Amino acid sequence: MTVSQNIIRADVRALSAYHVPDASGFVKLDAMENPYTLTPELQQELGRRLGSAALNRYPVPTYAKLKAAICAKQGVPAGWDVVLGNGSDELISIVSVACAKPGAKVLAPIPGFVMYAMSAQFAGLEFVGVPLKKDLTLDLPAMLAAIREHRPAITYLAYPNNPTGNLFDAQAMLEIIRAVGDAGLVIVDEAYQPFAGDSFMSKLPEFDNLIVMRTVSKLGLAGIRLGYMSASQALLNEFDKVRPPYNVNVLTEVTAGFMLDHTDVLDAQASAIRAEREVMLSSFSEIDGVEAFPSAANFILFRVAKQGVTGTQIFERLLAQKVLVKNVGKMHSLLDNCLRVTVSTPAENAVFLAALKSSLNS
Ligand SMILES: *Cc1c(COP(=O)(O)O)cnc(C)c1O
C-alpha cells in the first residue's frame, strides 16, 4: 500500500477531479461567465485602488464595511447581515460542515448543482436527490414525501436551477420551506438572481430556517471569488465559527467594494444579457431538431431532438468549430441529449447559432 492508499479516504480516491477543459482559442460558452469587461476608465480606477491596497496586512476579519455595502445594495432585509465566502462554493461547504452530525442528510432536486452532493459527501452527509418532473419542473409531492421520509438537515433549491435554467414554482418552494420547519435548513441558491427577476431575499424575516445564498460570479466577477448568504443572526453566528478567518482576500474585498459603487455597470450588463437570452430563445424556436427549455438565467438548456444524431455528436461538432458548450446529457436521464449554452454577446451568440445549425445539418 502506498501512503495515499493508506491515508486518503476511499470515497475521495474513487472520485475523478473536477474537469475544466482548456478553452484557449474557443468561443467559451460552457461556464455561465459574463462576456463583458469594464470600461478602460473603470479598469484604471480599479487598478489604482488595488495598487494601494494593504497587501502586507491580513484582511480585517469582520469584513464589516464590505458586508454593510452588500446588505445596503443587494436587497438584504433591514437589520439582516451576511456571511461572506470565497465563492458560494465555500458557503455550501461551510453550511455542510456546520450541519454534519452523524446520520444527517442533504436533499435537493436532481438534476441540480453538482456541488450540493459533492460538499455533502466531503462533510460526511448523505445526499438524497429527488428527480424533477419530465418537463424539469419541481415535483412537489415527491419533495414533500422525501422530506417526511428523510428529515433532511439541509434542503437546496436553486432559484433558478442549474443546469435546467428554470425558476421553480415559488408557492411550491414556500410549501417546502414550511414542511421542513425547524427540523432543517432550506438554502435558496440565487446564483442567477441578476437574470431572474424574482428573489426570496425579502422572505427571510418570515422563516427561521431559510438561507438565501448569492454569488457575484455570474454577474461578471467570477474571477474574484465572492459569495454571500443571509439568514437569521443565530444561524449566521454559527456559520461564522466554521468560516476560515481570512477567507476573502484583500484584492477581492477592494474590487467588490469598488464594483458595489458601480452597480449600474453590472446591472446594464445583466440587462443586455437578459435581452440577448430572449433573442436566443426565439432563434432556437426557429431551428429544426432542437428544443430549448425556458430560462430565467444567463444560459439555455436545449435538447437535440433529431433522428440519427445525439447530443454528444452535436457537442463534438460544435467543438470542431471552436465553440465550447457544456454537455450535460450524462448528468441525469432527464437530460438525455441535452446541452447547456451560456448567453453571451450578440456576436458570440451568432457564432454559436451558426455552428449549431451547421452541426445539425452535417
Ligand atoms: C455557479 C453556481 C454557484 C457557484 O458560484 P461561485 O460563487 O462561483 O462558487 C452556486 N450555485 C449555483 C446554482 C451555480 O450555478
mmCIF file with all atom_site columns, N, CA, C and O in Angstrom, residues 249-296:
data_model
loop_
_atom_site.group_PDB
_atom_site.id
_atom_site.type_symbol
_atom_site.label_atom_id
_atom_site.label_alt_id
_atom_site.label_comp_id
_atom_site.label_asym_id
_atom_site.label_entity_id
_atom_site.label_seq_id
_atom_site.pdbx_PDB_ins_code
_atom_site.Cartn_x
_atom_site.Cartn_y
_atom_site.Cartn_z
_atom_site.occupancy
_atom_site.B_iso_or_equiv
_atom_site.pdbx_formal_charge
_atom_site.auth_seq_id
_atom_site.auth_comp_id
_atom_site.auth_asym_id
_atom_site.auth_atom_id
_atom_site.pdbx_PDB_model_num
ATOM 1   N N  . ASN A 1 249 ? -9.987  37.531 0.319   1.00 0.00 ? 249 ASN A N  1
ATOM 2   C CA . ASN A 1 249 ? -8.699  38.221 0.329   1.00 0.00 ? 249 ASN A CA 1
ATOM 3   C C  . ASN A 1 249 ? -8.863  39.713 0.058   1.00 0.00 ? 249 ASN A C  1
ATOM 4   O O  . ASN A 1 249 ? -9.911  40.180 -0.413  1.00 0.00 ? 249 ASN A O  1
ATOM 5   N N  . VAL A 1 250 ? -7.792  40.448 0.352   1.00 0.00 ? 250 VAL A N  1
ATOM 6   C CA . VAL A 1 250 ? -7.826  41.910 0.269   1.00 0.00 ? 250 VAL A CA 1
ATOM 7   C C  . VAL A 1 250 ? -8.160  42.405 -1.144  1.00 0.00 ? 250 VAL A C  1
ATOM 8   O O  . VAL A 1 250 ? -8.900  43.377 -1.312  1.00 0.00 ? 250 VAL A O  1
ATOM 9   N N  . LEU A 1 251 ? -7.633  41.746 -2.173  1.00 0.00 ? 251 LEU A N  1
ATOM 10  C CA . LEU A 1 251 ? -7.877  42.197 -3.548  1.00 0.00 ? 251 LEU A CA 1
ATOM 11  C C  . LEU A 1 251 ? -9.355  42.027 -3.909  1.00 0.00 ? 251 LEU A C  1
ATOM 12  O O  . LEU A 1 251 ? -9.950  42.868 -4.590  1.00 0.00 ? 251 LEU A O  1
ATOM 13  N N  . THR A 1 252 ? -9.946  40.927 -3.449  1.00 0.00 ? 252 THR A N  1
ATOM 14  C CA . THR A 1 252 ? -11.378 40.697 -3.676  1.00 0.00 ? 252 THR A CA 1
ATOM 15  C C  . THR A 1 252 ? -12.209 41.737 -2.932  1.00 0.00 ? 252 THR A C  1
ATOM 16  O O  . THR A 1 252 ? -13.186 42.281 -3.464  1.00 0.00 ? 252 THR A O  1
ATOM 17  N N  . GLU A 1 253 ? -11.792 42.016 -1.705  1.00 0.00 ? 253 GLU A N  1
ATOM 18  C CA . GLU A 1 253 ? -12.517 42.979 -0.873  1.00 0.00 ? 253 GLU A CA 1
ATOM 19  C C  . GLU A 1 253 ? -12.525 44.360 -1.549  1.00 0.00 ? 253 GLU A C  1
ATOM 20  O O  . GLU A 1 253 ? -13.576 45.005 -1.657  1.00 0.00 ? 253 GLU A O  1
ATOM 21  N N  . VAL A 1 254 ? -11.356 44.791 -2.035  1.00 0.00 ? 254 VAL A N  1
ATOM 22  C CA . VAL A 1 254 ? -11.259 46.100 -2.691  1.00 0.00 ? 254 VAL A CA 1
ATOM 23  C C  . VAL A 1 254 ? -12.093 46.112 -3.978  1.00 0.00 ? 254 VAL A C  1
ATOM 24  O O  . VAL A 1 254 ? -12.858 47.045 -4.235  1.00 0.00 ? 254 VAL A O  1
ATOM 25  N N  . THR A 1 255 ? -11.971 45.057 -4.767  1.00 0.00 ? 255 THR A N  1
ATOM 26  C CA . THR A 1 255 ? -12.686 45.006 -6.046  1.00 0.00 ? 255 THR A CA 1
ATOM 27  C C  . THR A 1 255 ? -14.195 44.990 -5.831  1.00 0.00 ? 255 THR A C  1
ATOM 28  O O  . THR A 1 255 ? -14.943 45.697 -6.522  1.00 0.00 ? 255 THR A O  1
ATOM 29  N N  . ALA A 1 256 ? -14.640 44.198 -4.872  1.00 0.00 ? 256 ALA A N  1
ATOM 30  C CA . ALA A 1 256 ? -16.083 44.110 -4.617  1.00 0.00 ? 256 ALA A CA 1
ATOM 31  C C  . ALA A 1 256 ? -16.616 45.447 -4.131  1.00 0.00 ? 256 ALA A C  1
ATOM 32  O O  . ALA A 1 256 ? -17.676 45.901 -4.589  1.00 0.00 ? 256 ALA A O  1
ATOM 33  N N  . GLY A 1 257 ? -15.885 46.102 -3.232  1.00 0.00 ? 257 GLY A N  1
ATOM 34  C CA . GLY A 1 257 ? -16.290 47.422 -2.743  1.00 0.00 ? 257 GLY A CA 1
ATOM 35  C C  . GLY A 1 257 ? -16.396 48.413 -3.892  1.00 0.00 ? 257 GLY A C  1
ATOM 36  O O  . GLY A 1 257 ? -17.364 49.177 -4.000  1.00 0.00 ? 257 GLY A O  1
ATOM 37  N N  . PHE A 1 258 ? -15.413 48.364 -4.779  1.00 0.00 ? 258 PHE A N  1
ATOM 38  C CA . PHE A 1 258 ? -15.403 49.257 -5.951  1.00 0.00 ? 258 PHE A CA 1
ATOM 39  C C  . PHE A 1 258 ? -16.607 48.989 -6.855  1.00 0.00 ? 258 PHE A C  1
ATOM 40  O O  . PHE A 1 258 ? -17.310 49.899 -7.286  1.00 0.00 ? 258 PHE A O  1
ATOM 41  N N  . MET A 1 259 ? -16.868 47.727 -7.125  1.00 0.00 ? 259 MET A N  1
ATOM 42  C CA . MET A 1 259 ? -17.974 47.382 -8.024  1.00 0.00 ? 259 MET A CA 1
ATOM 43  C C  . MET A 1 259 ? -19.333 47.708 -7.404  1.00 0.00 ? 259 MET A C  1
ATOM 44  O O  . MET A 1 259 ? -20.282 48.018 -8.121  1.00 0.00 ? 259 MET A O  1
ATOM 45  N N  . LEU A 1 260 ? -19.418 47.628 -6.078  1.00 0.00 ? 260 LEU A N  1
ATOM 46  C CA . LEU A 1 260 ? -20.686 47.993 -5.432  1.00 0.00 ? 260 LEU A CA 1
ATOM 47  C C  . LEU A 1 260 ? -20.963 49.483 -5.561  1.00 0.00 ? 260 LEU A C  1
ATOM 48  O O  . LEU A 1 260 ? -22.115 49.916 -5.454  1.00 0.00 ? 260 LEU A O  1
ATOM 49  N N  . ASP A 1 261 ? -19.914 50.280 -5.809  1.00 0.00 ? 261 ASP A N  1
ATOM 50  C CA . ASP A 1 261 ? -20.125 51.698 -6.129  1.00 0.00 ? 261 ASP A CA 1
ATOM 51  C C  . ASP A 1 261 ? -20.498 51.894 -7.595  1.00 0.00 ? 261 ASP A C  1
ATOM 52  O O  . ASP A 1 261 ? -20.790 53.006 -8.011  1.00 0.00 ? 261 ASP A O  1
ATOM 53  N N  . HIS A 1 262 ? -20.415 50.832 -8.369  1.00 0.00 ? 262 HIS A N  1
ATOM 54  C CA . HIS A 1 262 ? -20.721 50.930 -9.808  1.00 0.00 ? 262 HIS A CA 1
ATOM 55  C C  . HIS A 1 262 ? -21.699 49.844 -10.229 1.00 0.00 ? 262 HIS A C  1
ATOM 56  O O  . HIS A 1 262 ? -21.542 49.240 -11.288 1.00 0.00 ? 262 HIS A O  1
ATOM 57  N N  . THR A 1 263 ? -22.687 49.591 -9.382  1.00 0.00 ? 263 THR A N  1
ATOM 58  C CA . THR A 1 263 ? -23.644 48.521 -9.707  1.00 0.00 ? 263 THR A CA 1
ATOM 59  C C  . THR A 1 263 ? -24.399 48.825 -11.003 1.00 0.00 ? 263 THR A C  1
ATOM 60  O O  . THR A 1 263 ? -24.868 47.900 -11.663 1.00 0.00 ? 263 THR A O  1
ATOM 61  N N  . ASP A 1 264 ? -24.476 50.124 -11.365 1.00 0.00 ? 264 ASP A N  1
ATOM 62  C CA . ASP A 1 264 ? -25.156 50.467 -12.620 1.00 0.00 ? 264 ASP A CA 1
ATOM 63  C C  . ASP A 1 264 ? -24.495 49.764 -13.813 1.00 0.00 ? 264 ASP A C  1
ATOM 64  O O  . ASP A 1 264 ? -25.177 49.334 -14.744 1.00 0.00 ? 264 ASP A O  1
ATOM 65  N N  . VAL A 1 265 ? -23.161 49.634 -13.773 1.00 0.00 ? 265 VAL A N  1
ATOM 66  C CA . VAL A 1 265 ? -22.438 48.984 -14.881 1.00 0.00 ? 265 VAL A CA 1
ATOM 67  C C  . VAL A 1 265 ? -22.828 47.505 -14.969 1.00 0.00 ? 265 VAL A C  1
ATOM 68  O O  . VAL A 1 265 ? -23.165 46.992 -16.046 1.00 0.00 ? 265 VAL A O  1
ATOM 69  N N  . LEU A 1 266 ? -22.805 46.821 -13.822 1.00 0.00 ? 266 LEU A N  1
ATOM 70  C CA . LEU A 1 266 ? -23.143 45.391 -13.820 1.00 0.00 ? 266 LEU A CA 1
ATOM 71  C C  . LEU A 1 266 ? -24.630 45.190 -14.150 1.00 0.00 ? 266 LEU A C  1
ATOM 72  O O  . LEU A 1 266 ? -24.988 44.235 -14.855 1.00 0.00 ? 266 LEU A O  1
ATOM 73  N N  . ASP A 1 267 ? -25.480 46.082 -13.648 1.00 0.00 ? 267 ASP A N  1
ATOM 74  C CA . ASP A 1 267 ? -26.911 45.973 -13.951 1.00 0.00 ? 267 ASP A CA 1
ATOM 75  C C  . ASP A 1 267 ? -27.166 46.112 -15.446 1.00 0.00 ? 267 ASP A C  1
ATOM 76  O O  . ASP A 1 267 ? -27.991 45.387 -16.013 1.00 0.00 ? 267 ASP A O  1
ATOM 77  N N  . ALA A 1 268 ? -26.450 47.048 -16.086 1.00 0.00 ? 268 ALA A N  1
ATOM 78  C CA . ALA A 1 268 ? -26.636 47.240 -17.524 1.00 0.00 ? 268 ALA A CA 1
ATOM 79  C C  . ALA A 1 268 ? -26.166 45.999 -18.293 1.00 0.00 ? 268 ALA A C  1
ATOM 80  O O  . ALA A 1 268 ? -26.809 45.577 -19.268 1.00 0.00 ? 268 ALA A O  1
ATOM 81  N N  . GLN A 1 269 ? -25.067 45.387 -17.836 1.00 0.00 ? 269 GLN A N  1
ATOM 82  C CA . GLN A 1 269 ? -24.585 44.162 -18.495 1.00 0.00 ? 269 GLN A CA 1
ATOM 83  C C  . GLN A 1 269 ? -25.609 43.035 -18.336 1.00 0.00 ? 269 GLN A C  1
ATOM 84  O O  . GLN A 1 269 ? -25.915 42.320 -19.300 1.00 0.00 ? 269 GLN A O  1
ATOM 85  N N  . ALA A 1 270 ? -26.151 42.880 -17.127 1.00 0.00 ? 270 ALA A N  1
ATOM 86  C CA . ALA A 1 270 ? -27.145 41.828 -16.892 1.00 0.00 ? 270 ALA A CA 1
ATOM 87  C C  . ALA A 1 270 ? -28.381 42.062 -17.754 1.00 0.00 ? 270 ALA A C  1
ATOM 88  O O  . ALA A 1 270 ? -28.959 41.115 -18.310 1.00 0.00 ? 270 ALA A O  1
ATOM 89  N N  . SER A 1 271 ? -28.755 43.321 -17.887 1.00 0.00 ? 271 SER A N  1
ATOM 90  C CA . SER A 1 271 ? -29.931 43.639 -18.685 1.00 0.00 ? 271 SER A CA 1
ATOM 91  C C  . SER A 1 271 ? -29.692 43.308 -20.164 1.00 0.00 ? 271 SER A C  1
ATOM 92  O O  . SER A 1 271 ? -30.576 42.763 -20.847 1.00 0.00 ? 271 SER A O  1
ATOM 93  N N  . ALA A 1 272 ? -28.486 43.589 -20.657 1.00 0.00 ? 272 ALA A N  1
ATOM 94  C CA . ALA A 1 272 ? -28.153 43.229 -22.045 1.00 0.00 ? 272 ALA A CA 1
ATOM 95  C C  . ALA A 1 272 ? -28.200 41.711 -22.232 1.00 0.00 ? 272 ALA A C  1
ATOM 96  O O  . ALA A 1 272 ? -28.688 41.206 -23.252 1.00 0.00 ? 272 ALA A O  1
ATOM 97  N N  . ILE A 1 273 ? -27.722 40.985 -21.237 1.00 0.00 ? 273 ILE A N  1
ATOM 98  C CA . ILE A 1 273 ? -27.715 39.513 -21.330 1.00 0.00 ? 273 ILE A CA 1
ATOM 99  C C  . ILE A 1 273 ? -29.150 38.968 -21.303 1.00 0.00 ? 273 ILE A C  1
ATOM 100 O O  . ILE A 1 273 ? -29.491 38.054 -22.059 1.00 0.00 ? 273 ILE A O  1
ATOM 101 N N  . ARG A 1 274 ? -29.991 39.554 -20.461 1.00 0.00 ? 274 ARG A N  1
ATOM 102 C CA . ARG A 1 274 ? -31.395 39.119 -20.438 1.00 0.00 ? 274 ARG A CA 1
ATOM 103 C C  . ARG A 1 274 ? -32.065 39.349 -21.795 1.00 0.00 ? 274 ARG A C  1
ATOM 104 O O  . ARG A 1 274 ? -32.814 38.495 -22.288 1.00 0.00 ? 274 ARG A O  1
ATOM 105 N N  . ALA A 1 275 ? -31.783 40.489 -22.397 1.00 0.00 ? 275 ALA A N  1
ATOM 106 C CA . ALA A 1 275 ? -32.382 40.774 -23.709 1.00 0.00 ? 275 ALA A CA 1
ATOM 107 C C  . ALA A 1 275 ? -31.864 39.779 -24.752 1.00 0.00 ? 275 ALA A C  1
ATOM 108 O O  . ALA A 1 275 ? -32.634 39.259 -25.572 1.00 0.00 ? 275 ALA A O  1
ATOM 109 N N  . GLU A 1 276 ? -30.565 39.476 -24.705 1.00 0.00 ? 276 GLU A N  1
ATOM 110 C CA . GLU A 1 276 ? -29.978 38.515 -25.635 1.00 0.00 ? 276 GLU A CA 1
ATOM 111 C C  . GLU A 1 276 ? -30.544 37.100 -25.438 1.00 0.00 ? 276 GLU A C  1
ATOM 112 O O  . GLU A 1 276 ? -30.670 36.327 -26.382 1.00 0.00 ? 276 GLU A O  1
ATOM 113 N N  . ARG A 1 277 ? -30.838 36.783 -24.182 1.00 0.00 ? 277 ARG A N  1
ATOM 114 C CA . ARG A 1 277 ? -31.436 35.469 -23.898 1.00 0.00 ? 277 ARG A CA 1
ATOM 115 C C  . ARG A 1 277 ? -32.757 35.328 -24.650 1.00 0.00 ? 277 ARG A C  1
ATOM 116 O O  . ARG A 1 277 ? -33.021 34.272 -25.239 1.00 0.00 ? 277 ARG A O  1
ATOM 117 N N  . GLU A 1 278 ? -33.558 36.385 -24.669 1.00 0.00 ? 278 GLU A N  1
ATOM 118 C CA . GLU A 1 278 ? -34.853 36.309 -25.364 1.00 0.00 ? 278 GLU A CA 1
ATOM 119 C C  . GLU A 1 278 ? -34.627 36.174 -26.877 1.00 0.00 ? 278 GLU A C  1
ATOM 120 O O  . GLU A 1 278 ? -35.332 35.413 -27.539 1.00 0.00 ? 278 GLU A O  1
ATOM 121 N N  . VAL A 1 279 ? -33.627 36.897 -27.384 1.00 0.00 ? 279 VAL A N  1
ATOM 122 C CA . VAL A 1 279 ? -33.296 36.772 -28.807 1.00 0.00 ? 279 VAL A CA 1
ATOM 123 C C  . VAL A 1 279 ? -32.889 35.329 -29.121 1.00 0.00 ? 279 VAL A C  1
ATOM 124 O O  . VAL A 1 279 ? -33.348 34.722 -30.098 1.00 0.00 ? 279 VAL A O  1
ATOM 125 N N  . MET A 1 280 ? -32.042 34.758 -28.262 1.00 0.00 ? 280 MET A N  1
ATOM 126 C CA . MET A 1 280 ? -31.579 33.387 -28.491 1.00 0.00 ? 280 MET A CA 1
ATOM 127 C C  . MET A 1 280 ? -32.722 32.389 -28.407 1.00 0.00 ? 280 MET A C  1
ATOM 128 O O  . MET A 1 280 ? -32.805 31.451 -29.200 1.00 0.00 ? 280 MET A O  1
ATOM 129 N N  . LEU A 1 281 ? -33.609 32.578 -27.411 1.00 0.00 ? 281 LEU A N  1
ATOM 130 C CA . LEU A 1 281 ? -34.732 31.641 -27.272 1.00 0.00 ? 281 LEU A CA 1
ATOM 131 C C  . LEU A 1 281 ? -35.603 31.665 -28.526 1.00 0.00 ? 281 LEU A C  1
ATOM 132 O O  . LEU A 1 281 ? -36.063 30.619 -28.983 1.00 0.00 ? 281 LEU A O  1
ATOM 133 N N  . SER A 1 282 ? -35.788 32.849 -29.103 1.00 0.00 ? 282 SER A N  1
ATOM 134 C CA . SER A 1 282 ? -36.628 32.861 -30.306 1.00 0.00 ? 282 SER A CA 1
ATOM 135 C C  . SER A 1 282 ? -35.862 32.269 -31.492 1.00 0.00 ? 282 SER A C  1
ATOM 136 O O  . SER A 1 282 ? -36.458 31.616 -32.342 1.00 0.00 ? 282 SER A O  1
ATOM 137 N N  . SER A 1 283 ? -34.535 32.441 -31.536 1.00 0.00 ? 283 SER A N  1
ATOM 138 C CA . SER A 1 283 ? -33.750 31.773 -32.594 1.00 0.00 ? 283 SER A CA 1
ATOM 139 C C  . SER A 1 283 ? -33.858 30.253 -32.464 1.00 0.00 ? 283 SER A C  1
ATOM 140 O O  . SER A 1 283 ? -34.017 29.546 -33.465 1.00 0.00 ? 283 SER A O  1
ATOM 141 N N  . PHE A 1 284 ? -33.763 29.755 -31.226 1.00 0.00 ? 284 PHE A N  1
ATOM 142 C CA . PHE A 1 284 ? -33.882 28.309 -31.009 1.00 0.00 ? 284 PHE A CA 1
ATOM 143 C C  . PHE A 1 284 ? -35.207 27.782 -31.555 1.00 0.00 ? 284 PHE A C  1
ATOM 144 O O  . PHE A 1 284 ? -35.264 26.704 -32.143 1.00 0.00 ? 284 PHE A O  1
ATOM 145 N N  . SER A 1 285 ? -36.279 28.571 -31.337 1.00 0.00 ? 285 SER A N  1
ATOM 146 C CA . SER A 1 285 ? -37.596 28.071 -31.729 1.00 0.00 ? 285 SER A CA 1
ATOM 147 C C  . SER A 1 285 ? -37.707 27.948 -33.248 1.00 0.00 ? 285 SER A C  1
ATOM 148 O O  . SER A 1 285 ? -38.602 27.271 -33.760 1.00 0.00 ? 285 SER A O  1
ATOM 149 N N  . GLU A 1 286 ? -36.790 28.587 -33.966 1.00 0.00 ? 286 GLU A N  1
ATOM 150 C CA . GLU A 1 286 ? -36.831 28.509 -35.433 1.00 0.00 ? 286 GLU A CA 1
ATOM 151 C C  . GLU A 1 286 ? -35.891 27.447 -35.996 1.00 0.00 ? 286 GLU A C  1
ATOM 152 O O  . GLU A 1 286 ? -35.809 27.276 -37.210 1.00 0.00 ? 286 GLU A O  1
ATOM 153 N N  . ILE A 1 287 ? -35.148 26.753 -35.136 1.00 0.00 ? 287 ILE A N  1
ATOM 154 C CA . ILE A 1 287 ? -34.212 25.733 -35.631 1.00 0.00 ? 287 ILE A CA 1
ATOM 155 C C  . ILE A 1 287 ? -34.841 24.350 -35.475 1.00 0.00 ? 287 ILE A C  1
ATOM 156 O O  . ILE A 1 287 ? -35.231 23.968 -34.368 1.00 0.00 ? 287 ILE A O  1
ATOM 157 N N  . ASP A 1 288 ? -34.935 23.618 -36.563 1.00 0.00 ? 288 ASP A N  1
ATOM 158 C CA . ASP A 1 288 ? -35.461 22.253 -36.504 1.00 0.00 ? 288 ASP A CA 1
ATOM 159 C C  . ASP A 1 288 ? -34.461 21.324 -35.824 1.00 0.00 ? 288 ASP A C  1
ATOM 160 O O  . ASP A 1 288 ? -33.262 21.419 -36.068 1.00 0.00 ? 288 ASP A O  1
ATOM 161 N N  . GLY A 1 289 ? -34.996 20.448 -34.965 1.00 0.00 ? 289 GLY A N  1
ATOM 162 C CA . GLY A 1 289 ? -34.119 19.433 -34.388 1.00 0.00 ? 289 GLY A CA 1
ATOM 163 C C  . GLY A 1 289 ? -33.561 19.793 -33.025 1.00 0.00 ? 289 GLY A C  1
ATOM 164 O O  . GLY A 1 289 ? -32.777 19.033 -32.468 1.00 0.00 ? 289 GLY A O  1
ATOM 165 N N  . VAL A 1 290 ? -33.936 20.939 -32.473 1.00 0.00 ? 290 VAL A N  1
ATOM 166 C CA . VAL A 1 290 ? -33.567 21.267 -31.091 1.00 0.00 ? 290 VAL A CA 1
ATOM 167 C C  . VAL A 1 290 ? -34.782 21.825 -30.358 1.00 0.00 ? 290 VAL A C  1
ATOM 168 O O  . VAL A 1 290 ? -35.643 22.469 -30.956 1.00 0.00 ? 290 VAL A O  1
ATOM 169 N N  . GLU A 1 291 ? -34.825 21.550 -29.036 1.00 0.00 ? 291 GLU A N  1
ATOM 170 C CA . GLU A 1 291 ? -35.889 22.098 -28.190 1.00 0.00 ? 291 GLU A CA 1
ATOM 171 C C  . GLU A 1 291 ? -35.241 22.805 -27.013 1.00 0.00 ? 291 GLU A C  1
ATOM 172 O O  . GLU A 1 291 ? -34.552 22.178 -26.214 1.00 0.00 ? 291 GLU A O  1
ATOM 173 N N  . ALA A 1 292 ? -35.464 24.113 -26.913 1.00 0.00 ? 292 ALA A N  1
ATOM 174 C CA . ALA A 1 292 ? -34.902 24.868 -25.787 1.00 0.00 ? 292 ALA A CA 1
ATOM 175 C C  . ALA A 1 292 ? -35.906 24.896 -24.646 1.00 0.00 ? 292 ALA A C  1
ATOM 176 O O  . ALA A 1 292 ? -37.108 24.987 -24.861 1.00 0.00 ? 292 ALA A O  1
ATOM 177 N N  . PHE A 1 293 ? -35.392 24.807 -23.419 1.00 0.00 ? 293 PHE A N  1
ATOM 178 C CA . PHE A 1 293 ? -36.242 24.920 -22.230 1.00 0.00 ? 293 PHE A CA 1
ATOM 179 C C  . PHE A 1 293 ? -36.318 26.390 -21.809 1.00 0.00 ? 293 PHE A C  1
ATOM 180 O O  . PHE A 1 293 ? -35.409 27.166 -22.098 1.00 0.00 ? 293 PHE A O  1
ATOM 181 N N  . PRO A 1 294 ? -37.402 26.775 -21.098 1.00 0.00 ? 294 PRO A N  1
ATOM 182 C CA . PRO A 1 294 ? -37.494 28.164 -20.619 1.00 0.00 ? 294 PRO A CA 1
ATOM 183 C C  . PRO A 1 294 ? -36.310 28.502 -19.704 1.00 0.00 ? 294 PRO A C  1
ATOM 184 O O  . PRO A 1 294 ? -35.829 27.622 -18.985 1.00 0.00 ? 294 PRO A O  1
ATOM 185 N N  . SER A 1 295 ? -35.843 29.734 -19.749 1.00 0.00 ? 295 SER A N  1
ATOM 186 C CA . SER A 1 295 ? -34.700 30.120 -18.916 1.00 0.00 ? 295 SER A CA 1
ATOM 187 C C  . SER A 1 295 ? -34.936 31.449 -18.215 1.00 0.00 ? 295 SER A C  1
ATOM 188 O O  . SER A 1 295 ? -35.388 32.415 -18.818 1.00 0.00 ? 295 SER A O  1
ATOM 189 N N  . ALA A 1 296 ? -34.594 31.472 -16.917 1.00 0.00 ? 296 ALA A N  1
ATOM 190 C CA . ALA A 1 296 ? -34.562 32.720 -16.155 1.00 0.00 ? 296 ALA A CA 1
ATOM 191 C C  . ALA A 1 296 ? -33.130 32.983 -15.710 1.00 0.00 ? 296 ALA A C  1
ATOM 192 O O  . ALA A 1 296 ? -32.884 33.671 -14.728 1.00 0.00 ? 296 ALA A O  1
#
